[in-house]
């Protein structure tokens, strides 16, 4: 009788271990499912991004948290960047990826995308190896579209769209809706000097800061391709006094 009770006790203990292991697997599966759902929402529908510079004043201030909508510009997934659904519009705010590191192999770039996807953009092997600037996205204003011929007049850009005969200011072409701050410095050579004309290629966009005293964006490194545009800024969600459309 004692031997039978001991056997049953061992059997129950083994069963309990099996059930406990199943519970742990189910809990892990639920956690992974939640992580994948959140990562998919961030990749396709909404990303929160904190403005850490004053380069987009007065539209955005340092410390603002904005919401980016990735899907129209082509969501970035672990399988690469998807085709864009709509064209980038003149005058809108976009989230721009940093310039790729050409010396890195595709396997490391794929690992960086996967790591950022699974950690909700909190860990980047690229940032760890080359510093935060190598993986940090920034917000810019779209000033020029493919086919435009651009020229700079002081702190303002003028564009002649493809098929047009005359130049118009960036405000007129974008239908207004934003204003600028700062003055472009003539002591720093931009991507092209004042009065010079530059025609954008079939997949080239010209992006700039609203604070034109800041030497960044296309004035620094020239036009960018559509693949570097990873989202559209659709709203400011924090702080409460700034909540609204940018």
PDB file of N, CA, C and O in Angstrom, residues 18-34:
ATOM      1  N   UNK A  18       4.549  18.631 -16.014  1.00  0.00           N
ATOM      2  CA  UNK A  18       4.116  18.759 -17.404  1.00  0.00           C
ATOM      3  C   UNK A  18       3.136  19.917 -17.572  1.00  0.00           C
ATOM      4  O   UNK A  18       3.243  20.731 -18.496  1.00  0.00           O
ATOM      5  N   UNK A  19       2.178  20.009 -16.645  1.00  0.00           N
ATOM      6  CA  UNK A  19       1.192  21.092 -16.721  1.00  0.00           C
ATOM      7  C   UNK A  19       1.853  22.453 -16.534  1.00  0.00           C
ATOM      8  O   UNK A  19       1.484  23.430 -17.207  1.00  0.00           O
ATOM      9  N   UNK A  20       2.812  22.511 -15.609  1.00  0.00           N
ATOM     10  CA  UNK A  20       3.526  23.776 -15.384  1.00  0.00           C
ATOM     11  C   UNK A  20       4.306  24.180 -16.627  1.00  0.00           C
ATOM     12  O   UNK A  20       4.350  25.361 -16.994  1.00  0.00           O
ATOM     13  N   UNK A  21       4.938  23.192 -17.286  1.00  0.00           N
ATOM     14  CA  UNK A  21       5.686  23.497 -18.510  1.00  0.00           C
ATOM     15  C   UNK A  21       4.746  24.001 -19.602  1.00  0.00           C
ATOM     16  O   UNK A  21       5.079  24.919 -20.354  1.00  0.00           O
ATOM     17  N   UNK A  22       3.556  23.400 -19.682  1.00  0.00           N
ATOM     18  CA  UNK A  22       2.590  23.850 -20.676  1.00  0.00           C
ATOM     19  C   UNK A  22       2.136  25.285 -20.393  1.00  0.00           C
ATOM     20  O   UNK A  22       1.971  26.080 -21.322  1.00  0.00           O
ATOM     21  N   UNK A  23       1.925  25.598 -19.124  1.00  0.00           N
ATOM     22  CA  UNK A  23       1.520  26.954 -18.762  1.00  0.00           C
ATOM     23  C   UNK A  23       2.597  27.964 -19.133  1.00  0.00           C
ATOM     24  O   UNK A  23       2.308  29.054 -19.619  1.00  0.00           O
ATOM     25  N   UNK A  24       3.861  27.568 -18.903  1.00  0.00           N
ATOM     26  CA  UNK A  24       4.951  28.483 -19.247  1.00  0.00           C
ATOM     27  C   UNK A  24       5.023  28.702 -20.754  1.00  0.00           C
ATOM     28  O   UNK A  24       5.235  29.827 -21.211  1.00  0.00           O
ATOM     29  N   UNK A  25       4.833  27.636 -21.529  1.00  0.00           N
ATOM     30  CA  UNK A  25       4.855  27.785 -22.984  1.00  0.00           C
ATOM     31  C   UNK A  25       3.701  28.654 -23.473  1.00  0.00           C
ATOM     32  O   UNK A  25       3.859  29.467 -24.378  1.00  0.00           O
ATOM     33  N   UNK A  26       2.525  28.467 -22.859  1.00  0.00           N
ATOM     34  CA  UNK A  26       1.384  29.290 -23.248  1.00  0.00           C
ATOM     35  C   UNK A  26       1.612  30.763 -22.903  1.00  0.00           C
ATOM     36  O   UNK A  26       1.282  31.652 -23.683  1.00  0.00           O
ATOM     37  N   UNK A  27       2.179  31.005 -21.719  1.00  0.00           N
ATOM     38  CA  UNK A  27       2.458  32.389 -21.324  1.00  0.00           C
ATOM     39  C   UNK A  27       3.478  33.025 -22.262  1.00  0.00           C
ATOM     40  O   UNK A  27       3.349  34.191 -22.660  1.00  0.00           O
ATOM     41  N   UNK A  28       4.509  32.241 -22.633  1.00  0.00           N
ATOM     42  CA  UNK A  28       5.509  32.755 -23.560  1.00  0.00           C
ATOM     43  C   UNK A  28       4.895  33.022 -24.928  1.00  0.00           C
ATOM     44  O   UNK A  28       5.190  34.051 -25.570  1.00  0.00           O
ATOM     45  N   UNK A  29       4.020  32.118 -25.387  1.00  0.00           N
ATOM     46  CA  UNK A  29       3.369  32.301 -26.679  1.00  0.00           C
ATOM     47  C   UNK A  29       2.493  33.555 -26.674  1.00  0.00           C
ATOM     48  O   UNK A  29       2.482  34.313 -27.651  1.00  0.00           O
ATOM     49  N   UNK A  30       1.768  33.782 -25.560  1.00  0.00           N
ATOM     50  CA  UNK A  30       0.936  34.987 -25.470  1.00  0.00           C
ATOM     51  C   UNK A  30       1.798  36.240 -25.496  1.00  0.00           C
ATOM     52  O   UNK A  30       1.457  37.229 -26.162  1.00  0.00           O
ATOM     53  N   UNK A  31       2.918  36.208 -24.753  1.00  0.00           N
ATOM     54  CA  UNK A  31       3.809  37.373 -24.721  1.00  0.00           C
ATOM     55  C   UNK A  31       4.374  37.660 -26.109  1.00  0.00           C
ATOM     56  O   UNK A  31       4.434  38.821 -26.537  1.00  0.00           O
ATOM     57  N   UNK A  32       4.786  36.604 -26.820  1.00  0.00           N
ATOM     58  CA  UNK A  32       5.309  36.792 -28.175  1.00  0.00           C
ATOM     59  C   UNK A  32       4.231  37.311 -29.124  1.00  0.00           C
ATOM     60  O   UNK A  32       4.499  38.154 -29.980  1.00  0.00           O
ATOM     61  N   UNK A  33       2.993  36.821 -28.954  1.00  0.00           N
ATOM     62  CA  UNK A  33       1.900  37.277 -29.801  1.00  0.00           C
ATOM     63  C   UNK A  33       1.635  38.762 -29.580  1.00  0.00           C
ATOM     64  O   UNK A  33       1.459  39.529 -30.537  1.00  0.00           O
ATOM     65  N   UNK A  34       1.607  39.170 -28.313  1.00  0.00           N
ATOM     66  CA  UNK A  34       1.405  40.597 -28.004  1.00  0.00           C
ATOM     67  C   UNK A  34       2.537  41.430 -28.599  1.00  0.00           C
ATOM     68  O   UNK A  34       2.301  42.496 -29.182  1.00  0.00           O
TER      69      UNK A  34
END
